[in-house]
PDB file of C-alpha atoms in Angstrom:
ATOM      1  CA  UNK L   1     -49.049 -70.132  50.469  1.00 53.00           C
ATOM      2  CA  UNK L   2     -46.855 -69.334  47.473  1.00 59.00           C
ATOM      3  CA  UNK L   3     -44.907 -72.279  46.148  1.00 72.00           C
ATOM      4  CA  UNK L   4     -41.155 -71.787  45.859  1.00 84.00           C
ATOM      5  CA  UNK L   5     -40.211 -72.111  42.188  1.00 91.00           C
ATOM      6  CA  UNK L   6     -38.010 -74.988  41.134  1.00 97.00           C
ATOM      7  CA  UNK L   7     -34.363 -74.216  40.357  1.00 98.00           C
ATOM      8  CA  UNK L   8     -33.958 -73.447  36.669  1.00 98.00           C
ATOM      9  CA  UNK L   9     -31.016 -74.703  34.607  1.00 98.00           C
ATOM     10  CA  UNK L  10     -30.081 -73.649  31.084  1.00 98.00           C
ATOM     11  CA  UNK L  11     -28.093 -76.278  29.187  1.00 98.00           C
ATOM     12  CA  UNK L  12     -26.684 -75.845  25.702  1.00 98.00           C
ATOM     13  CA  UNK L  13     -26.793 -78.782  23.313  1.00 97.00           C
ATOM     14  CA  UNK L  14     -29.428 -80.534  25.366  1.00 97.00           C
ATOM     15  CA  UNK L  15     -31.305 -82.313  22.588  1.00 96.00           C
ATOM     16  CA  UNK L  16     -29.077 -85.356  22.150  1.00 93.00           C
ATOM     17  CA  UNK L  17     -26.112 -87.344  23.469  1.00 91.00           C
ATOM     18  CA  UNK L  18     -24.592 -86.314  26.770  1.00 94.00           C
ATOM     19  CA  UNK L  19     -26.574 -83.076  26.808  1.00 96.00           C
ATOM     20  CA  UNK L  20     -29.870 -84.943  26.715  1.00 97.00           C
ATOM     21  CA  UNK L  21     -28.717 -87.194  29.535  1.00 96.00           C
ATOM     22  CA  UNK L  22     -27.614 -84.188  31.583  1.00 98.00           C
ATOM     23  CA  UNK L  23     -30.919 -82.405  31.000  1.00 98.00           C
ATOM     24  CA  UNK L  24     -32.940 -85.417  32.167  1.00 98.00           C
ATOM     25  CA  UNK L  25     -30.711 -86.016  35.191  1.00 98.00           C
ATOM     26  CA  UNK L  26     -31.050 -82.365  36.176  1.00 98.00           C
ATOM     27  CA  UNK L  27     -34.835 -82.547  35.772  1.00 98.00           C
ATOM     28  CA  UNK L  28     -34.999 -85.679  37.945  1.00 98.00           C
ATOM     29  CA  UNK L  29     -33.273 -83.595  40.617  1.00 97.00           C
ATOM     30  CA  UNK L  30     -36.250 -81.223  40.572  1.00 98.00           C
ATOM     31  CA  UNK L  31     -35.049 -78.543  38.174  1.00 98.00           C
ATOM     32  CA  UNK L  32     -36.908 -76.833  35.391  1.00 98.00           C
ATOM     33  CA  UNK L  33     -34.818 -76.802  32.210  1.00 98.00           C
ATOM     34  CA  UNK L  34     -34.234 -74.573  29.211  1.00 98.00           C
ATOM     35  CA  UNK L  35     -32.264 -76.537  26.630  1.00 98.00           C
ATOM     36  CA  UNK L  36     -30.820 -75.427  23.331  1.00 98.00           C
ATOM     37  CA  UNK L  37     -30.551 -77.219  20.020  1.00 98.00           C
ATOM     38  CA  UNK L  38     -28.861 -76.269  16.754  1.00 96.00           C
ATOM     39  CA  UNK L  39     -30.980 -77.969  14.107  1.00 93.00           C
ATOM     40  CA  UNK L  40     -32.776 -81.018  15.509  1.00 92.00           C
ATOM     41  CA  UNK L  41     -36.007 -79.402  16.679  1.00 96.00           C
ATOM     42  CA  UNK L  42     -37.906 -82.703  16.851  1.00 97.00           C
ATOM     43  CA  UNK L  43     -35.244 -84.252  19.109  1.00 97.00           C
ATOM     44  CA  UNK L  44     -35.329 -81.176  21.346  1.00 98.00           C
ATOM     45  CA  UNK L  45     -39.120 -81.318  21.564  1.00 98.00           C
ATOM     46  CA  UNK L  46     -38.903 -84.966  22.603  1.00 98.00           C
ATOM     47  CA  UNK L  47     -36.551 -84.088  25.465  1.00 98.00           C
ATOM     48  CA  UNK L  48     -38.892 -81.287  26.546  1.00 98.00           C
ATOM     49  CA  UNK L  49     -41.737 -83.815  26.637  1.00 98.00           C
ATOM     50  CA  UNK L  50     -39.648 -86.237  28.727  1.00 98.00           C
ATOM     51  CA  UNK L  51     -38.830 -83.485  31.226  1.00 98.00           C
ATOM     52  CA  UNK L  52     -42.457 -82.408  31.451  1.00 98.00           C
ATOM     53  CA  UNK L  53     -43.408 -86.045  32.083  1.00 98.00           C
ATOM     54  CA  UNK L  54     -41.142 -85.850  35.134  1.00 98.00           C
ATOM     55  CA  UNK L  55     -43.260 -82.966  36.436  1.00 98.00           C
ATOM     56  CA  UNK L  56     -40.877 -80.136  35.560  1.00 98.00           C
ATOM     57  CA  UNK L  57     -41.156 -77.212  33.187  1.00 98.00           C
ATOM     58  CA  UNK L  58     -39.031 -77.293  30.058  1.00 98.00           C
ATOM     59  CA  UNK L  59     -38.479 -75.314  26.885  1.00 98.00           C
ATOM     60  CA  UNK L  60     -36.212 -75.652  23.865  1.00 98.00           C
ATOM     61  CA  UNK L  61     -34.613 -72.583  22.254  1.00 98.00           C
ATOM     62  CA  UNK L  62     -32.541 -72.710  19.040  1.00 98.00           C
ATOM     63  CA  UNK L  63     -28.877 -71.693  19.299  1.00 98.00           C
ATOM     64  CA  UNK L  64     -25.701 -72.199  17.301  1.00 98.00           C
ATOM     65  CA  UNK L  65     -22.940 -71.740  19.865  1.00 98.00           C
ATOM     66  CA  UNK L  66     -20.454 -71.243  17.047  1.00 98.00           C
ATOM     67  CA  UNK L  67     -22.250 -68.063  15.903  1.00 98.00           C
ATOM     68  CA  UNK L  68     -21.493 -65.506  18.613  1.00 98.00           C
ATOM     69  CA  UNK L  69     -23.172 -62.754  16.617  1.00 98.00           C
ATOM     70  CA  UNK L  70     -26.538 -64.352  17.441  1.00 98.00           C
ATOM     71  CA  UNK L  71     -26.092 -64.302  21.203  1.00 98.00           C
ATOM     72  CA  UNK L  72     -27.946 -61.034  21.845  1.00 98.00           C
ATOM     73  CA  UNK L  73     -31.026 -62.415  20.093  1.00 98.00           C
ATOM     74  CA  UNK L  74     -30.689 -65.672  22.049  1.00 98.00           C
ATOM     75  CA  UNK L  75     -30.548 -63.780  25.350  1.00 98.00           C
ATOM     76  CA  UNK L  76     -33.735 -61.953  24.346  1.00 98.00           C
ATOM     77  CA  UNK L  77     -35.393 -65.311  23.632  1.00 98.00           C
ATOM     78  CA  UNK L  78     -34.321 -66.664  27.031  1.00 98.00           C
ATOM     79  CA  UNK L  79     -35.594 -63.517  28.729  1.00 98.00           C
ATOM     80  CA  UNK L  80     -38.949 -63.949  26.994  1.00 98.00           C
ATOM     81  CA  UNK L  81     -39.132 -67.575  28.137  1.00 98.00           C
ATOM     82  CA  UNK L  82     -38.354 -66.571  31.705  1.00 98.00           C
ATOM     83  CA  UNK L  83     -41.045 -63.904  31.610  1.00 98.00           C
ATOM     84  CA  UNK L  84     -43.606 -66.433  30.383  1.00 98.00           C
ATOM     85  CA  UNK L  85     -42.830 -68.497  33.473  1.00 98.00           C
ATOM     86  CA  UNK L  86     -43.052 -65.473  35.791  1.00 97.00           C
ATOM     87  CA  UNK L  87     -39.297 -65.326  36.369  1.00 98.00           C
ATOM     88  CA  UNK L  88     -36.502 -62.892  35.638  1.00 97.00           C
ATOM     89  CA  UNK L  89     -33.487 -65.119  36.358  1.00 98.00           C
ATOM     90  CA  UNK L  90     -32.273 -68.680  35.876  1.00 98.00           C
ATOM     91  CA  UNK L  91     -30.073 -70.423  38.423  1.00 98.00           C
ATOM     92  CA  UNK L  92     -27.535 -72.594  36.601  1.00 98.00           C
ATOM     93  CA  UNK L  93     -25.761 -72.654  33.238  1.00 98.00           C
ATOM     94  CA  UNK L  94     -24.264 -75.791  31.681  1.00 98.00           C
ATOM     95  CA  UNK L  95     -22.052 -75.070  28.655  1.00 98.00           C
ATOM     96  CA  UNK L  96     -22.320 -78.465  26.994  1.00 98.00           C
ATOM     97  CA  UNK L  97     -22.810 -77.898  23.245  1.00 97.00           C
ATOM     98  CA  UNK L  98     -19.942 -79.205  21.134  1.00 95.00           C
ATOM     99  CA  UNK L  99     -18.712 -80.882  17.998  1.00 91.00           C
ATOM    100  CA  UNK L 100     -15.763 -83.117  17.212  1.00 88.00           C
ATOM    101  CA  UNK L 101     -12.907 -82.984  14.728  1.00 90.00           C
ATOM    102  CA  UNK L 102     -10.482 -85.882  14.364  1.00 89.00           C
ATOM    103  CA  UNK L 103      -7.336 -84.699  12.582  1.00 93.00           C
ATOM    104  CA  UNK L 104      -3.647 -85.026  13.327  1.00 94.00           C
ATOM    105  CA  UNK L 105      -1.748 -81.901  14.315  1.00 96.00           C
ATOM    106  CA  UNK L 106       0.048 -81.741  10.950  1.00 97.00           C
ATOM    107  CA  UNK L 107      -3.203 -82.201   9.004  1.00 97.00           C
ATOM    108  CA  UNK L 108      -5.536 -79.862  10.941  1.00 97.00           C
ATOM    109  CA  UNK L 109      -6.840 -77.136   8.649  1.00 98.00           C
ATOM    110  CA  UNK L 110      -7.487 -73.530   9.578  1.00 98.00           C
ATOM    111  CA  UNK L 111     -11.174 -74.069   8.899  1.00 98.00           C
ATOM    112  CA  UNK L 112     -11.290 -77.007  11.334  1.00 97.00           C
ATOM    113  CA  UNK L 113      -9.350 -75.037  13.932  1.00 98.00           C
ATOM    114  CA  UNK L 114     -11.587 -71.978  13.597  1.00 98.00           C
ATOM    115  CA  UNK L 115     -14.725 -74.111  13.920  1.00 97.00           C
ATOM    116  CA  UNK L 116     -13.402 -75.670  17.122  1.00 98.00           C
ATOM    117  CA  UNK L 117     -12.471 -72.262  18.548  1.00 98.00           C
ATOM    118  CA  UNK L 118     -15.929 -70.877  17.783  1.00 98.00           C
ATOM    119  CA  UNK L 119     -17.858 -73.785  19.306  1.00 98.00           C
ATOM    120  CA  UNK L 120     -15.652 -74.871  22.193  1.00 98.00           C
ATOM    121  CA  UNK L 121     -14.008 -71.672  23.426  1.00 98.00           C
ATOM    122  CA  UNK L 122     -15.197 -68.399  21.893  1.00 98.00           C
ATOM    123  CA  UNK L 123     -18.814 -69.555  22.070  1.00 98.00           C
ATOM    124  CA  UNK L 124     -18.902 -70.514  25.759  1.00 98.00           C
ATOM    125  CA  UNK L 125     -16.780 -67.480  26.662  1.00 98.00           C
ATOM    126  CA  UNK L 126     -19.088 -64.905  25.122  1.00 98.00           C
ATOM    127  CA  UNK L 127     -22.350 -66.779  25.668  1.00 98.00           C
ATOM    128  CA  UNK L 128     -21.677 -66.953  29.401  1.00 98.00           C
ATOM    129  CA  UNK L 129     -20.750 -63.275  29.364  1.00 98.00           C
ATOM    130  CA  UNK L 130     -23.997 -62.403  27.567  1.00 98.00           C
ATOM    131  CA  UNK L 131     -26.108 -64.454  29.986  1.00 98.00           C
ATOM    132  CA  UNK L 132     -24.604 -63.045  33.208  1.00 98.00           C
ATOM    133  CA  UNK L 133     -27.389 -60.461  33.691  1.00 98.00           C
ATOM    134  CA  UNK L 134     -29.945 -63.302  33.710  1.00 98.00           C
ATOM    135  CA  UNK L 135     -27.934 -65.680  35.920  1.00 98.00           C
ATOM    136  CA  UNK L 136     -28.965 -65.530  39.557  1.00 98.00           C
ATOM    137  CA  UNK L 137     -26.488 -64.629  42.273  1.00 98.00           C
ATOM    138  CA  UNK L 138     -25.505 -67.795  44.114  1.00 98.00           C
ATOM    139  CA  UNK L 139     -25.941 -69.853  40.961  1.00 98.00           C
ATOM    140  CA  UNK L 140     -23.615 -72.311  39.266  1.00 98.00           C
ATOM    141  CA  UNK L 141     -21.827 -72.596  35.950  1.00 98.00           C
ATOM    142  CA  UNK L 142     -20.607 -75.953  34.678  1.00 98.00           C
ATOM    143  CA  UNK L 143     -18.302 -76.078  31.696  1.00 98.00           C
ATOM    144  CA  UNK L 144     -17.435 -79.264  29.833  1.00 98.00           C
ATOM    145  CA  UNK L 145     -13.889 -80.406  29.091  1.00 98.00           C
ATOM    146  CA  UNK L 146     -12.544 -83.826  28.067  1.00 96.00           C
ATOM    147  CA  UNK L 147     -10.202 -86.461  29.376  1.00 95.00           C
ATOM    148  CA  UNK L 148      -8.144 -85.565  26.296  1.00 94.00           C
ATOM    149  CA  UNK L 149      -7.023 -82.392  28.064  1.00 96.00           C
ATOM    150  CA  UNK L 150      -5.104 -84.626  30.526  1.00 96.00           C
ATOM    151  CA  UNK L 151      -3.912 -87.506  28.316  1.00 93.00           C
ATOM    152  CA  UNK L 152      -2.956 -87.311  24.647  1.00 91.00           C
ATOM    153  CA  UNK L 153      -4.329 -89.430  21.809  1.00 87.00           C
ATOM    154  CA  UNK L 154      -3.272 -88.642  18.215  1.00 89.00           C
ATOM    155  CA  UNK L 155      -5.900 -86.805  16.206  1.00 91.00           C
ATOM    156  CA  UNK L 156      -7.272 -84.521  18.895  1.00 92.00           C
ATOM    157  CA  UNK L 157      -4.631 -81.803  19.278  1.00 96.00           C
ATOM    158  CA  UNK L 158      -6.895 -78.871  18.369  1.00 97.00           C
ATOM    159  CA  UNK L 159      -9.992 -80.214  20.151  1.00 96.00           C
ATOM    160  CA  UNK L 160      -8.080 -80.931  23.352  1.00 97.00           C
ATOM    161  CA  UNK L 161      -6.370 -77.541  23.238  1.00 97.00           C
ATOM    162  CA  UNK L 162      -9.781 -75.840  23.263  1.00 97.00           C
ATOM    163  CA  UNK L 163     -10.800 -77.913  26.268  1.00 98.00           C
ATOM    164  CA  UNK L 164      -7.571 -76.983  28.019  1.00 98.00           C
ATOM    165  CA  UNK L 165      -8.435 -73.339  27.419  1.00 98.00           C
ATOM    166  CA  UNK L 166     -11.863 -73.909  28.972  1.00 98.00           C
ATOM    167  CA  UNK L 167     -10.230 -75.406  32.054  1.00 98.00           C
ATOM    168  CA  UNK L 168      -8.169 -72.242  32.553  1.00 98.00           C
ATOM    169  CA  UNK L 169     -11.211 -70.056  31.872  1.00 98.00           C
ATOM    170  CA  UNK L 170     -13.171 -71.972  34.512  1.00 98.00           C
ATOM    171  CA  UNK L 171     -10.721 -70.928  37.223  1.00 98.00           C
ATOM    172  CA  UNK L 172     -10.856 -67.294  36.135  1.00 98.00           C
ATOM    173  CA  UNK L 173     -14.647 -67.325  36.050  1.00 98.00           C
ATOM    174  CA  UNK L 174     -14.736 -68.800  39.545  1.00 98.00           C
ATOM    175  CA  UNK L 175     -12.400 -66.068  40.796  1.00 98.00           C
ATOM    176  CA  UNK L 176     -14.179 -63.179  39.112  1.00 98.00           C
ATOM    177  CA  UNK L 177     -17.764 -64.301  39.718  1.00 98.00           C
ATOM    178  CA  UNK L 178     -17.195 -65.349  43.313  1.00 98.00           C
ATOM    179  CA  UNK L 179     -18.347 -61.952  44.562  1.00 98.00           C
ATOM    180  CA  UNK L 180     -21.806 -62.867  43.263  1.00 98.00           C
ATOM    181  CA  UNK L 181     -21.681 -66.256  44.987  1.00 98.00           C
ATOM    182  CA  UNK L 182     -21.489 -68.069  41.646  1.00 98.00           C
ATOM    183  CA  UNK L 183     -19.470 -71.308  41.681  1.00 98.00           C
ATOM    184  CA  UNK L 184     -17.859 -72.499  38.443  1.00 98.00           C
ATOM    185  CA  UNK L 185     -16.582 -76.006  37.777  1.00 98.00           C
ATOM    186  CA  UNK L 186     -15.672 -78.071  34.739  1.00 98.00           C
ATOM    187  CA  UNK L 187     -16.513 -81.729  34.079  1.00 98.00           C
ATOM    188  CA  UNK L 188     -14.172 -83.794  31.880  1.00 97.00           C
ATOM    189  CA  UNK L 189     -15.814 -86.936  30.470  1.00 95.00           C
ATOM    190  CA  UNK L 190     -13.665 -89.779  29.207  1.00 92.00           C
ATOM    191  CA  UNK L 191     -14.585 -91.827  26.133  1.00 88.00           C
ATOM    192  CA  UNK L 192     -18.367 -92.297  26.046  1.00 87.00           C
ATOM    193  CA  UNK L 193     -20.602 -94.412  23.823  1.00 83.00           C
ATOM    194  CA  UNK L 194     -22.568 -91.711  21.967  1.00 71.00           C
ATOM    195  CA  UNK L 195     -22.847 -90.484  18.382  1.00 68.00           C
ATOM    196  CA  UNK L 196     -20.201 -87.822  19.095  1.00 65.00           C
ATOM    197  CA  UNK L 197     -17.394 -87.838  16.540  1.00 60.00           C
ATOM    198  CA  UNK L 198     -19.402 -90.082  14.251  1.00 63.00           C
ATOM    199  CA  UNK L 199     -20.059 -92.616  17.018  1.00 65.00           C
ATOM    200  CA  UNK L 200     -16.542 -94.096  16.783  1.00 63.00           C
ATOM    201  CA  UNK L 201     -16.276 -95.154  20.434  1.00 71.00           C
ATOM    202  CA  UNK L 202     -19.746 -96.701  20.306  1.00 72.00           C
ATOM    203  CA  UNK L 203     -19.569 -98.386  16.894  1.00 69.00           C
ATOM    204  CA  UNK L 204     -15.913 -99.316  16.360  1.00 76.00           C
ATOM    205  CA  UNK L 205     -15.457-102.560  18.281  1.00 80.00           C
ATOM    206  CA  UNK L 206     -11.656-102.358  18.143  1.00 82.00           C
ATOM    207  CA  UNK L 207     -11.582 -98.798  19.506  1.00 81.00           C
ATOM    208  CA  UNK L 208     -14.158 -99.672  22.152  1.00 85.00           C
ATOM    209  CA  UNK L 209     -12.077-102.622  23.341  1.00 89.00           C
ATOM    210  CA  UNK L 210      -8.906-100.515  23.424  1.00 86.00           C
ATOM    211  CA  UNK L 211     -10.536 -97.813  25.543  1.00 86.00           C
ATOM    212  CA  UNK L 212     -11.996-100.415  27.901  1.00 90.00           C
ATOM    213  CA  UNK L 213      -8.557-101.992  28.308  1.00 92.00           C
ATOM    214  CA  UNK L 214      -7.103 -98.622  29.332  1.00 91.00           C
ATOM    215  CA  UNK L 215      -9.822 -97.806  31.871  1.00 93.00           C
ATOM    216  CA  UNK L 216      -9.496 -98.915  35.482  1.00 96.00           C
ATOM    217  CA  UNK L 217     -13.141-100.016  35.646  1.00 96.00           C
ATOM    218  CA  UNK L 218     -12.707-102.112  32.500  1.00 93.00           C
ATOM    219  CA  UNK L 219     -15.352-100.633  30.231  1.00 93.00           C
ATOM    220  CA  UNK L 220     -16.201 -97.638  28.085  1.00 91.00           C
ATOM    221  CA  UNK L 221     -18.413 -94.949  29.555  1.00 91.00           C
ATOM    222  CA  UNK L 222     -22.114 -94.512  28.764  1.00 92.00           C
ATOM    223  CA  UNK L 223     -24.178 -91.291  28.959  1.00 90.00           C
ATOM    224  CA  UNK L 224     -25.665 -92.275  32.329  1.00 93.00           C
ATOM    225  CA  UNK L 225     -22.128 -92.060  33.749  1.00 95.00           C
ATOM    226  CA  UNK L 226     -22.021 -88.315  33.034  1.00 96.00           C
ATOM    227  CA  UNK L 227     -25.492 -86.844  33.515  1.00 96.00           C
ATOM    228  CA  UNK L 228     -25.532 -87.630  37.220  1.00 96.00           C
ATOM    229  CA  UNK L 229     -22.145 -85.991  37.746  1.00 97.00           C
ATOM    230  CA  UNK L 230     -23.383 -82.721  36.285  1.00 98.00           C
ATOM    231  CA  UNK L 231     -26.646 -82.888  38.223  1.00 98.00           C
ATOM    232  CA  UNK L 232     -24.816 -83.561  41.482  1.00 97.00           C
ATOM    233  CA  UNK L 233     -22.658 -80.468  41.050  1.00 98.00           C
ATOM    234  CA  UNK L 234     -25.843 -78.389  40.956  1.00 98.00           C
ATOM    235  CA  UNK L 235     -27.179 -79.800  44.224  1.00 96.00           C
ATOM    236  CA  UNK L 236     -27.031 -77.741  47.449  1.00 95.00           C
ATOM    237  CA  UNK L 237     -24.890 -80.480  49.011  1.00 96.00           C
ATOM    238  CA  UNK L 238     -22.038 -79.593  46.627  1.00 97.00           C
ATOM    239  CA  UNK L 239     -22.218 -75.817  47.017  1.00 96.00           C
ATOM    240  CA  UNK L 240     -18.632 -75.616  48.337  1.00 98.00           C
ATOM    241  CA  UNK L 241     -17.058 -77.226  45.271  1.00 98.00           C
ATOM    242  CA  UNK L 242     -15.624 -74.415  43.161  1.00 98.00           C
ATOM    243  CA  UNK L 243     -12.971 -73.891  40.452  1.00 98.00           C
ATOM    244  CA  UNK L 244     -12.451 -77.654  40.127  1.00 98.00           C
ATOM    245  CA  UNK L 245     -11.865 -80.012  37.207  1.00 98.00           C
ATOM    246  CA  UNK L 246     -13.878 -83.187  37.800  1.00 98.00           C
ATOM    247  CA  UNK L 247     -12.890 -86.002  35.473  1.00 98.00           C
ATOM    248  CA  UNK L 248     -15.520 -88.680  34.880  1.00 97.00           C
ATOM    249  CA  UNK L 249     -13.610 -91.284  32.881  1.00 95.00           C
ATOM    250  CA  UNK L 250     -13.743 -94.430  34.991  1.00 96.00           C
ATOM    251  CA  UNK L 251      -9.998 -93.996  35.517  1.00 96.00           C
ATOM    252  CA  UNK L 252      -8.546 -93.810  31.996  1.00 95.00           C
ATOM    253  CA  UNK L 253      -4.797 -93.985  31.454  1.00 94.00           C
ATOM    254  CA  UNK L 254      -3.827 -94.062  35.108  1.00 92.00           C
TER     255      UNK L 254
END
């Protein structure tokens, strides 16, 4: 009797931080995983090994989401990986890869703005478009936003604006891809203790205490607070959730 293949999820930026946590949570749910990394090949290989130790297939493929001119070659690499596993489609896409810029509105440079556009909006827009032929009908797309798209903290005007754009795009993707049975949602983490943005939330005790004081649950988030949210949205039990913004912030700034 032929074994039904495991669901297969492709996650960008899966070698570290929240992406690593998401990849492992998804694997624990019984998914095979293709993860991308920009430069840290050793970190990506370590995550692949952790996923394989859970009994799932995994592969790491290099990708710079900010370089949209490379997307055709990336799609070819994904197609080759699928073929090596005897598949022609993957089931779910998680657009997680990102980078941070902390600069006030008046001080934000064009170079900073352009970098944020390329990584957080143009990249996911055109990468998802390029991957559509390989994404299975009935699959899922999860985009990543930020609590900063709902509340405002000085220094994140450009970053938050990109995330706001992704929230609008999510609704349009859900509408236009619905004919293929593809559901699209966006997860908005609050402040999380990772190395993102130089690790400020994790390492700056004063900032950490401030965030905790403004969160209903009285603490700062950790990666394990986010990975499970993303994994749950890919489960069959949540198939009817579509075009939604799910904030996972512990109740910040209520």
